[in-house]
DNA sequence: CTGAAAGCGCTTACAG
DNA sequence: CTGAAAGCGCTTACAG
């Protein structure tokens, strides 16, 4: 199939290859009758242009790179779906994971080698951020950031995310309003920028109430269910237990919830647990998890649209962050202080 | 960067472009001194070959297509990781989802248009299976199937998966041995080939015991937590409840578990619940979910290796299925009949 | 609206 | 071990 080339089509249609090429790429510049004839031939011999040759000639790869922290998570899958929805037909998407276990220091090599036309960053911690900026400078590689606020050196790029600070503030305030006085926040790794913002929001909410902020009430752990379990072990070992735990993401919260139930701690009577993300497992947890919803799909769509804009008109560099709305989702894992 | 070309390198090194090309692609055919000189120049001007030109010239895209049912699931993420681990450096991976909501009937177009060099199928229900076979015939497009047994017309392709029949048989037998007499199996959609095998295994185990197989004890639902909730609603509405539910995957089981707890049904005292896949949420469910482990990562690795073999030596068509081991993982959601 | 011709950056027989 | 030359399948000024 498709060993046929543009010259064959030209021959059969009795036109030049130039004309055939135009029929393919800018049909409006071709006479109606000619166009029809060429199209018929294309149809007949089932011709489709060799994309390899096109890419080469045009110097375009039609590839964009998406860097996620971890592909397995529901959140990223959702964002990706959004990205695909807008980029799907035009670009192929190459995925790279940024977590250290994945040996993708060939990341930069990818940029050179695969010659990607744009990058969407969905992760905060980049070992290679300087390199990236350098690339962006020298080759004007379009970059947009999604989901996470990012290190200061990357804040020159457009981004799409919720107000993590405010969201955490809201969630914390909800817990305070429910009567909780002793709330611990389980944050992510110290270098994580998303969770940093959420941590700040938590602190601010605590301080704007009459409560005092206890440093011991901020824990750092992995953003996984296992990380949640570990944090929970530390919390449950305390002589005086908090009455509420607010986790920086749902997976952690699910981990805390899991250990709580294994330890016979009643949720929410003895302990309220709040997550973040509104992952699909939050709703079916036992008890169903209260959490903060963020519009993952829209984040993907937004990021992709911005990237497209950046690619199509590099000069118009409206570098501003696009803030999407978040929403508290209160289910049964939280309640008034017991 | 890399506006430099092979001819520049040739000029600077005082050799022909042919030689530079050889240094890149078959250095063993080049004299040591020449090679060293050329390499120094390449280093100096930071040259890297234009992959677009290479691909075009070689007629290779270095792209393989992976079709998954749904990218968000832990299982697929794990398999993908396996695939990447073996294909990563050599190929870019394009992902397509096969679930109907995703409008990817451009799938076949992808094959033509993107000119992929191989396909890994991780889903059973293909609207386009005939087309695919046709392609495979006409262009000798290498195809391998992973995770799922597939429709009869596709069984000509190599595949990598567990023995789903036996795994379900084992799980069912475990439930029977635990004293359960009234077990319902929540299967996937009727056209799903994986769950069909599991269903058959379930039936066989029931029949090989002294129990009688009741058609009403086989339900069909979506392979999602929501599908599990729906199935559970039907089950819980029965005048006489089963003492065990075996779900075709973990997400469903988690859904059943969720509804059970909301309805105040004690698990496993009143109801044992068993899943399939050993998803990462199984371990932290409340109570932790008994399930069947399948080596997702190894499935990915196996499938990728086979694809590589199929690409590299098309003649050697050892079309046999590779069966990987499964394992029962008994946690707390199952127990002796109450 | 159409065509002849140059050229994109490589690879690969072929000849030596 | 090395090089001159053809060519992969397109696109794109340029000219008409």
XYZ file of C-alpha atoms (C1' of nucleotides) in Angstrom:
708
model
C 0.000 0.000 0.000
C 1.070 3.482 -0.713
C 4.227 2.579 -2.517
C 2.636 4.912 -4.947
C 4.065 8.374 -4.919
C 3.104 11.805 -5.884
C 4.736 11.388 -9.296
C 2.545 8.429 -10.101
C -0.500 10.457 -9.267
C 0.819 13.267 -11.407
C 1.384 10.968 -14.328
C -2.048 9.387 -14.104
C -3.775 12.699 -13.710
C -1.738 14.305 -16.434
C -0.500 17.149 -14.275
C 2.759 18.134 -12.628
C 3.827 16.936 -9.233
C 3.661 20.535 -8.127
C -0.025 20.505 -8.802
C -0.557 17.261 -6.994
C 1.300 18.647 -4.020
C -0.935 21.678 -4.108
C -4.049 19.553 -4.243
C -2.854 17.971 -1.049
C -1.765 21.078 0.793
C -3.582 24.069 -0.551
C -6.443 22.865 -2.725
C -7.884 26.355 -2.898
C -5.060 27.313 -5.193
C -5.958 24.673 -7.740
C -8.535 24.846 -10.494
C -11.733 22.999 -9.749
C -11.542 20.593 -12.631
C -7.890 19.819 -12.056
C -8.503 19.281 -8.395
C -11.337 16.888 -9.107
C -9.257 14.909 -11.561
C -6.320 14.618 -9.215
C -8.531 13.645 -6.340
C -10.123 10.929 -8.366
C -6.751 9.455 -9.165
C -5.703 9.664 -5.532
C -8.871 7.868 -4.616
C -8.423 5.260 -7.306
C -4.933 4.193 -6.487
C -5.515 4.747 -2.817
C -2.622 7.096 -2.525
C -1.581 8.685 0.692
C 1.443 10.911 0.945
C 4.571 9.617 2.564
C 4.579 11.392 5.838
C 8.228 10.713 6.382
C 9.050 12.677 3.273
C 6.667 15.432 4.221
C 8.087 15.760 7.680
C 11.571 15.812 6.353
C 10.858 18.388 3.737
C 8.923 20.602 6.078
C 11.344 20.092 8.897
C 8.442 19.237 11.193
C 8.156 16.227 13.383
C 4.608 16.667 14.569
C 5.675 15.372 17.902
C 5.164 17.011 21.227
C 6.566 15.831 24.483
C 4.534 15.519 27.644
C 6.374 15.056 30.906
C 4.328 13.575 33.705
C 5.393 12.529 37.124
C 3.940 9.096 36.833
C 1.859 7.748 34.052
C -0.182 5.328 36.141
C -2.146 7.896 37.993
C -5.722 8.680 37.223
C -5.026 12.368 37.382
C -2.437 12.301 34.638
C -4.516 10.022 32.509
C -7.327 12.506 32.696
C -5.096 15.415 31.817
C -3.627 13.479 28.958
C -7.063 12.828 27.622
C -7.626 16.551 27.564
C -4.346 17.114 25.782
C -5.109 14.492 23.199
C -8.511 15.928 22.607
C -6.987 19.121 21.312
C -3.665 17.953 19.957
C -4.661 14.500 18.860
C -5.107 14.929 15.170
C -2.179 17.186 14.632
C 0.488 15.796 16.882
C 1.815 12.578 18.187
C 2.418 12.666 21.867
C 5.486 11.222 23.456
C 5.270 10.623 27.160
C 8.133 10.791 29.588
C 7.992 10.178 33.274
C 9.915 12.424 35.582
C 10.099 10.225 38.638
C 13.661 9.319 39.422
C 13.171 5.552 39.142
C 12.551 5.991 35.478
C 15.872 6.456 33.883
C 14.928 9.148 31.468
C 17.899 11.374 31.587
C 17.784 10.730 27.890
C 15.067 13.291 28.191
C 17.126 16.098 26.783
C 18.450 13.789 24.158
C 14.858 13.200 23.169
C 14.372 16.866 22.633
C 17.306 17.022 20.291
C 16.975 13.679 18.727
C 13.277 13.430 18.238
C 13.139 17.088 17.614
C 9.915 17.664 19.413
C 8.018 20.784 18.551
C 6.731 21.593 21.964
C 6.707 20.464 25.564
C 4.008 20.221 28.170
C 5.372 19.883 31.672
C 3.064 18.268 34.194
C 5.537 17.870 36.978
C 7.234 20.228 39.265
C 10.606 18.757 39.927
C 12.867 18.778 36.967
C 16.481 17.831 37.216
C 16.867 19.366 33.812
C 15.044 22.642 34.048
C 18.061 24.772 33.148
C 18.739 22.697 30.083
C 15.172 23.117 29.091
C 15.251 26.852 29.427
C 18.412 26.946 27.437
C 16.748 24.975 24.685
C 13.752 27.200 24.836
C 15.983 30.194 24.386
C 18.193 28.905 21.638
C 15.622 27.145 19.554
C 12.510 28.828 20.768
C 11.046 25.543 21.854
C 7.529 26.235 23.056
C 6.925 25.091 26.596
C 3.839 25.179 28.740
C 3.366 24.088 32.285
C 0.286 22.288 33.460
C -1.129 21.164 36.769
C 1.692 22.332 38.919
C 3.173 25.652 39.775
C 6.806 25.343 39.043
C 10.149 26.563 40.222
C 10.843 30.250 39.896
C 13.212 29.777 36.996
C 10.406 28.272 34.964
C 7.783 30.846 35.768
C 8.480 32.594 32.505
C 6.353 29.987 30.776
C 2.606 29.994 30.408
C 0.844 27.645 32.770
C -2.552 26.174 33.504
C -3.553 25.042 36.961
C -5.840 25.632 39.886
C -5.024 27.908 42.787
C -3.468 25.263 44.974
C -2.917 27.661 47.811
C -6.529 28.743 47.904
C -7.829 25.215 47.468
C -5.868 23.970 50.456
C -6.922 27.058 52.365
C -10.561 26.298 51.653
C -10.265 22.675 52.647
C -8.481 23.541 55.865
C -11.016 26.180 56.704
C -13.776 23.653 56.190
C -12.100 21.374 58.705
C -11.686 24.220 61.179
C -15.300 25.195 60.755
C -16.218 21.590 61.494
C -14.687 22.085 64.895
C -11.274 20.537 64.444
C -8.494 22.118 66.468
C -5.729 19.638 65.893
C -5.237 19.094 62.182
C -2.219 17.574 60.534
C -1.273 18.210 56.970
C 0.504 15.432 55.098
C 2.498 17.155 52.416
C 4.505 15.694 49.570
C 8.271 15.614 49.209
C 9.935 18.840 50.279
C 11.002 19.759 46.771
C 7.494 19.388 45.373
C 6.111 22.707 44.261
C 2.450 21.763 44.102
C 2.349 20.481 47.577
C 4.356 23.454 48.752
C 1.547 25.720 47.642
C -0.994 23.523 49.337
C 1.090 23.485 52.469
C 1.195 27.266 52.449
C -2.561 27.405 52.039
C -2.959 25.069 54.972
C -0.686 27.172 57.144
C -2.455 30.364 56.197
C -5.849 28.936 57.049
C -4.627 27.718 60.411
C -3.078 31.058 61.192
C -6.049 33.086 60.115
C -8.093 31.165 62.643
C -7.398 31.409 66.317
C -5.455 28.137 66.135
C -1.723 28.047 66.496
C 0.381 26.451 63.842
C 2.398 23.544 65.134
C 5.332 22.595 62.946
C 4.919 18.990 64.029
C 1.581 19.027 62.287
C 3.158 19.189 58.880
C 4.477 15.875 57.671
C 6.288 15.111 54.453
C 5.839 11.854 52.632
C 5.552 10.259 49.200
C 2.552 11.197 47.152
C 1.442 7.575 47.063
C -0.885 5.427 49.105
C 2.172 3.950 50.677
C 3.375 7.381 51.604
C 0.004 7.851 53.254
C 0.377 4.657 55.214
C 3.792 5.746 56.448
C 2.515 9.123 57.524
C -0.415 7.471 59.241
C 1.896 5.208 61.215
C 3.667 8.227 62.555
C 0.436 10.008 63.359
C -1.195 7.045 65.035
C 1.827 6.579 67.250
C 1.305 9.961 68.858
C 0.228 10.188 72.434
C -2.387 12.722 71.478
C -3.942 12.099 68.117
C -5.160 14.852 65.829
C -8.839 14.781 64.980
C -8.300 15.521 61.320
C -5.740 14.716 58.652
C -5.561 16.628 55.411
C -3.457 14.927 52.741
C -1.835 16.592 49.778
C -3.417 14.060 47.453
C -6.020 11.311 47.387
C -3.604 8.434 47.171
C -2.065 9.467 50.449
C -5.463 9.984 51.997
C -6.493 6.529 50.858
C -3.392 5.155 52.531
C -4.218 6.927 55.781
C -7.785 5.719 55.544
C -6.614 2.172 54.930
C -4.378 2.086 57.963
C -6.985 3.804 60.121
C -9.512 1.106 59.374
C -6.992 -1.644 59.969
C -6.213 -0.068 63.321
C -9.877 0.166 64.169
C -9.891 3.934 64.186
C -13.344 5.086 63.202
C -13.576 7.550 60.334
C -14.863 10.201 60.614
C -15.987 9.801 64.253
C -12.506 9.617 65.664
C -10.590 10.947 62.709
C -11.575 13.058 59.722
C -9.567 12.464 56.563
C -9.440 14.795 53.612
C -7.780 14.221 50.274
C -6.949 16.244 47.198
C -7.636 15.614 43.468
C -10.944 13.759 43.555
C -9.457 10.714 41.987
C -11.894 8.111 40.853
C -11.181 5.935 43.851
C -12.116 8.669 46.273
C -15.824 8.191 45.693
C -15.804 4.451 46.321
C -13.497 4.437 49.295
C -14.859 3.177 52.570
C -15.960 5.598 53.792
C -16.109 7.751 50.655
C -13.359 10.319 50.753
C -13.870 14.041 51.134
C -11.501 15.816 48.823
C -10.764 18.769 46.580
C -11.726 18.439 42.970
C -9.485 19.850 40.303
C -10.586 19.859 36.665
C -7.877 17.584 35.309
C -9.284 17.257 31.834
C -9.639 21.011 31.495
C -6.093 21.460 32.636
C -5.019 19.215 29.786
C -7.175 21.057 27.303
C -5.968 24.414 28.502
C -2.331 23.441 28.395
C -2.653 21.974 24.928
C -4.408 25.044 23.572
C -1.735 27.285 24.950
C 0.943 25.141 23.442
C -0.765 25.312 20.095
C -0.896 29.057 20.361
C 2.743 29.190 21.321
C 3.662 27.048 18.355
C 1.526 28.887 15.869
C 2.432 32.386 16.931
C 5.693 32.429 18.860
C 5.809 36.210 18.988
C 2.537 36.603 20.886
C 3.941 35.498 24.187
C 1.162 36.213 26.609
C 2.863 34.516 29.491
C 0.217 34.443 32.064
C -1.036 31.688 34.234
C -4.503 30.371 33.587
C -6.204 29.596 36.863
C -8.959 27.005 36.752
C -11.605 26.618 39.445
C -11.392 24.013 42.175
C -14.206 22.688 44.319
C -14.541 21.071 47.716
C -16.144 17.651 47.533
C -17.428 16.689 50.938
C -18.229 13.024 51.387
C -18.159 10.869 54.496
C -14.552 10.694 55.560
C -14.837 14.050 57.270
C -17.262 15.273 59.867
C -17.552 17.416 62.954
C -14.942 16.859 65.622
C -15.907 13.732 67.496
C 21.457 23.811 17.383
C 22.209 21.181 14.893
C 21.632 23.282 11.862
C 24.943 21.755 11.056
C 24.760 18.885 8.659
C 26.761 15.930 7.671
C 28.420 17.874 4.865
C 29.750 20.428 7.272
C 31.253 17.694 9.343
C 32.726 16.168 6.218
C 34.271 19.440 5.190
C 35.771 20.126 8.589
C 37.113 16.614 8.925
C 38.403 16.555 5.412
C 36.536 13.421 4.424
C 33.522 12.585 2.285
C 29.977 12.624 3.554
C 29.885 8.930 2.907
C 32.550 8.466 5.500
C 30.802 10.653 8.017
C 27.653 8.667 7.490
C 29.584 5.493 8.090
C 31.096 6.864 11.268
C 27.578 7.369 12.480
C 26.084 4.100 11.390
C 28.801 1.507 11.066
C 31.926 2.826 12.685
C 33.579 -0.561 12.458
C 33.934 -0.041 8.750
C 35.966 3.110 9.177
C 39.685 3.476 9.791
C 40.581 4.248 13.363
C 42.265 7.523 12.685
C 39.569 8.742 10.376
C 36.919 7.766 12.862
C 38.663 9.640 15.623
C 39.000 12.750 13.529
C 35.394 12.725 12.440
C 34.223 12.123 15.965
C 36.220 15.028 17.243
C 34.608 17.324 14.719
C 31.167 16.019 15.596
C 31.924 16.701 19.209
C 33.278 20.141 18.500
C 30.409 21.492 16.524
C 27.940 19.541 18.598
C 26.498 17.872 15.561
C 23.638 15.442 15.755
C 22.139 13.916 12.676
C 18.784 15.115 11.462
C 16.537 12.296 12.423
C 13.858 13.428 10.039
C 16.233 12.934 7.158
C 17.392 9.605 8.491
C 13.895 8.335 8.941
C 12.943 9.458 5.520
C 15.926 7.926 3.839
C 15.627 4.674 5.704
C 11.890 4.582 5.349
C 11.584 3.947 9.073
C 9.420 5.831 11.473
C 10.594 4.269 14.718
C 7.088 4.449 15.947
C 5.055 1.633 17.369
C 1.445 1.780 18.255
C 0.040 0.508 21.518
C -3.696 0.094 21.796
C -5.041 0.010 25.327
C -8.572 -0.076 26.519
C -8.183 2.860 28.791
C -5.045 4.697 29.617
C -6.003 5.724 33.121
C -5.836 2.315 34.636
C -3.015 1.191 36.807
C -2.813 -2.093 34.962
C -2.136 -0.496 31.604
C 0.295 1.956 33.078
C 2.242 -0.941 34.478
C 2.235 -2.824 31.211
C 3.289 0.288 29.376
C 6.182 0.687 31.698
C 7.286 -2.784 30.747
C 6.937 -2.001 27.081
C 8.894 1.196 27.416
C 11.613 -0.566 29.307
C 12.392 -2.694 26.290
C 11.329 -0.483 23.412
C 12.089 2.855 24.948
C 15.356 3.731 23.373
C 14.540 2.437 19.951
C 10.959 3.418 19.410
C 8.525 6.112 20.182
C 5.265 4.793 21.461
C 1.966 6.138 20.322
C -0.967 5.284 22.507
C -4.500 4.795 21.328
C -7.475 3.974 23.453
C -9.974 1.477 22.201
C -12.939 2.384 24.359
C -15.781 3.613 22.223
C -16.026 7.046 23.849
C -12.657 7.864 22.413
C -13.199 8.689 18.841
C -10.205 6.962 17.440
C -11.549 5.475 14.335
C -8.695 7.386 12.873
C -6.864 4.411 14.242
C -6.387 2.790 10.890
C -5.506 6.093 9.426
C -2.781 6.289 12.014
C -1.383 3.050 10.786
C -1.156 4.341 7.266
C -0.409 7.908 8.002
C 2.061 7.575 10.801
C 3.379 4.456 9.245
C 3.910 2.645 12.459
C 6.291 -0.252 12.421
C 4.486 -2.500 14.794
C 1.423 -2.799 16.966
C 0.853 -4.072 20.463
C -2.771 -4.777 21.193
C -3.778 -4.691 24.834
C -7.492 -4.866 24.370
C -9.832 -7.496 23.254
C -12.570 -5.738 21.438
C -11.512 -4.236 18.212
C -13.927 -2.707 15.821
C -11.155 -2.792 13.306
C -9.678 -6.227 13.667
C -10.287 -7.218 10.062
C -8.639 -4.098 8.803
C -5.715 -4.828 10.993
C -5.300 -8.331 9.706
C -5.520 -7.055 6.207
C -2.749 -4.587 6.938
C -0.713 -7.267 8.532
C -1.060 -9.372 5.436
C -0.392 -6.763 2.841
C 2.381 -4.885 4.523
C 3.553 -7.506 6.965
C 2.872 -5.203 9.842
C 4.076 -6.962 12.979
C 1.388 -7.346 15.589
C 1.468 -8.818 19.054
C -1.279 -9.217 21.547
C -0.805 -8.621 25.218
C -2.840 -9.073 28.360
C -5.930 -10.390 26.718
C -6.809 -13.442 24.763
C -8.354 -12.176 21.629
C -10.986 -13.044 19.087
C -10.418 -16.123 17.018
C -9.559 -14.170 13.913
C -6.631 -12.627 15.709
C -5.250 -15.786 17.224
C -2.722 -16.031 14.470
C -0.649 -13.439 16.283
C 1.815 -14.034 19.071
C 0.481 -13.117 22.476
C 1.560 -12.728 26.065
C -0.846 -13.169 28.939
C -1.748 -15.229 31.964
C -4.048 -18.201 31.872
C -7.197 -16.290 32.679
C -9.293 -19.406 32.709
C -7.091 -21.133 35.230
C -6.692 -18.025 37.355
C -10.422 -17.613 37.701
C -10.736 -21.326 38.316
C -8.237 -21.099 41.154
C -9.898 -18.092 42.722
C -13.303 -19.709 42.535
C -12.025 -22.916 43.987
C -10.515 -20.982 46.869
C -13.933 -19.507 47.590
C -15.578 -22.893 47.389
C -12.974 -24.342 49.695
C -13.749 -21.528 52.118
C -17.235 -22.910 52.371
C -19.137 -20.673 50.000
C -22.040 -22.285 48.192
C -23.650 -19.284 46.625
C -21.083 -17.347 44.637
C -21.802 -14.757 42.012
C -19.392 -13.834 39.302
C -19.458 -10.284 38.016
C -18.139 -10.491 34.501
C -17.307 -7.719 32.081
C -19.208 -6.753 28.942
C -20.373 -9.747 26.945
C -18.015 -9.081 24.077
C -14.958 -8.910 26.307
C -12.630 -11.789 25.654
C -10.599 -11.605 28.834
C -13.541 -11.736 31.069
C -15.050 -14.474 28.945
C -12.101 -16.686 29.803
C -12.415 -15.819 33.456
C -16.109 -16.505 33.319
C -15.424 -19.911 31.836
C -12.919 -20.635 34.571
C -15.472 -19.664 37.160
C -18.090 -21.928 35.629
C -15.689 -24.830 35.380
C -14.712 -24.523 39.028
C -18.335 -24.405 40.119
C -19.200 -27.409 38.041
C -16.235 -29.431 39.128
C -17.466 -29.040 42.676
C -20.746 -30.476 43.804
C -22.326 -27.053 43.381
C -24.760 -26.360 40.631
C -24.193 -23.528 38.233
C -26.942 -20.971 38.361
C -27.080 -18.705 35.324
C -28.376 -15.926 37.526
C -25.076 -15.967 39.304
C -23.250 -14.559 36.338
C -23.690 -10.831 35.927
C -22.325 -8.593 33.216
C -21.263 -5.065 33.902
C -18.683 -2.431 33.054
C -15.139 -3.107 34.109
C -15.140 -0.012 36.286
C -15.859 0.725 39.910
C -19.161 2.098 38.781
C -19.909 -1.130 37.001
C -19.181 -2.837 40.301
C -21.593 -0.562 42.131
C -24.308 -1.331 39.614
C -23.768 -5.049 39.896
C -23.791 -4.747 43.669
C -27.112 -2.957 43.618
C -28.603 -5.865 41.730
C -27.048 -8.401 44.025
C -28.028 -6.641 47.240
C -31.613 -6.419 46.073
C -31.949 -10.193 46.007
C -34.133 -11.933 48.510
C -31.375 -14.390 49.189
C -27.920 -12.918 49.050
C -24.850 -14.808 47.901
C -22.067 -15.180 50.461
C -19.316 -14.379 47.979
C -18.834 -12.169 44.948
C -15.983 -12.685 42.541
C -15.405 -9.748 40.213
C -13.634 -9.842 36.873
C -11.371 -7.006 37.952
C -10.370 -4.997 40.987
C -12.165 -1.835 40.041
C -15.445 -3.678 40.004
C -14.620 -5.378 43.272
C -13.802 -2.029 44.815
C -17.184 -0.786 43.651
C -18.942 -3.740 45.222
C -16.950 -3.261 48.394
C -17.843 0.403 48.483
C -21.549 -0.191 48.186
C -21.427 -3.054 50.663
C -19.926 -0.815 53.286
C -22.376 1.961 52.614
C -25.192 -0.557 53.008
C -23.710 -1.807 56.259
C -22.968 -5.247 54.885
C -19.974 -6.606 56.736
C -17.088 -7.831 54.627
C -16.051 -10.606 54.809
C -18.364 -11.813 57.606
C -21.522 -11.455 55.563
C -20.008 -11.202 52.151
C -16.671 -12.217 50.715
C -15.425 -10.122 47.822
C -12.695 -11.135 45.435
C -11.102 -9.056 42.714
C -8.733 -9.596 39.830
C -5.502 -7.796 38.801
C -4.025 -6.802 42.145
C -4.243 -3.159 41.345
C -2.434 -0.836 43.682
C -5.666 0.169 45.370
C -6.509 -3.399 46.267
C -4.023 -3.477 49.119
C -5.274 -0.323 50.784
C -8.971 -0.945 50.388
C -11.033 -1.275 53.519
C -10.893 -4.143 54.085
C -7.899 -4.970 51.892
C -9.047 -6.790 48.821
C -8.318 -10.408 48.029
C -7.503 -10.705 44.373
C -5.569 -12.424 41.623
C -2.201 -10.984 40.762
C -1.097 -10.844 37.188
C 2.418 -9.721 36.292
C 1.491 -6.627 34.330
C 4.984 -5.327 33.880
C 6.206 -8.690 32.618
C 3.349 -8.815 30.181
C 4.554 -5.524 28.777
C 8.128 -6.701 28.617
C 7.149 -9.967 26.999
C 4.955 -8.322 24.420
C 7.600 -5.780 23.534
C 10.280 -8.415 23.154
C 8.095 -10.435 20.869
C 7.343 -7.407 18.797
C 11.015 -6.666 18.492
C 11.600 -10.207 17.334
C 8.768 -9.954 14.858
C 10.175 -6.726 13.478
C 13.744 -7.915 13.288
C 13.080 -11.296 11.810
C 9.703 -11.405 10.143
C 10.261 -14.887 8.721
C 10.692 -16.568 12.082
C 7.035 -16.510 12.956
C 6.874 -18.580 16.085
C 3.261 -17.759 16.751
C 2.719 -19.156 20.116
C 1.181 -17.700 23.173
C 3.438 -16.971 26.102
C 1.669 -17.794 29.316
C 2.816 -15.956 32.421
C 2.131 -17.106 35.970
C -0.682 -15.698 38.065
C -1.023 -15.844 41.822
C -3.842 -15.690 44.321
C -3.447 -12.837 46.774
C -5.600 -13.450 49.789
C -6.234 -10.463 52.005
C -9.161 -9.620 54.241
C -12.111 -9.143 51.937
C -12.655 -12.876 51.761
C -13.105 -15.414 54.481
C -14.964 -18.544 55.420
C -18.687 -18.514 54.829
C -20.249 -16.530 57.645
C -4.094 28.562 -12.223
C 0.059 25.613 -13.598
C 4.856 23.586 -14.271
C 10.158 22.874 -14.446
C 13.619 22.558 -11.375
C 16.234 22.859 -7.213
C 16.878 21.054 -2.943
C 15.817 19.224 2.051
C 19.992 15.817 4.754
C 20.810 11.743 4.671
C 22.082 6.504 2.925
C 23.707 3.219 -0.185
C 25.059 0.636 -4.051
C 29.044 0.938 -6.914
C 33.747 1.456 -7.931
C 38.189 1.726 -6.489
C 39.142 1.575 4.091
C 37.274 5.603 1.211
C 34.656 8.585 -2.162
C 31.544 10.340 -6.165
C 27.060 10.172 -7.305
C 22.310 8.912 -7.415
C 18.206 9.126 -5.171
C 14.525 8.746 -1.235
C 9.312 11.658 -1.927
C 8.116 15.561 -1.158
C 7.744 21.209 -1.093
C 8.599 25.667 -2.698
C 10.378 29.691 -4.719
C 10.344 31.236 -9.386
C 8.519 32.023 -13.772
C 4.856 32.117 -16.701
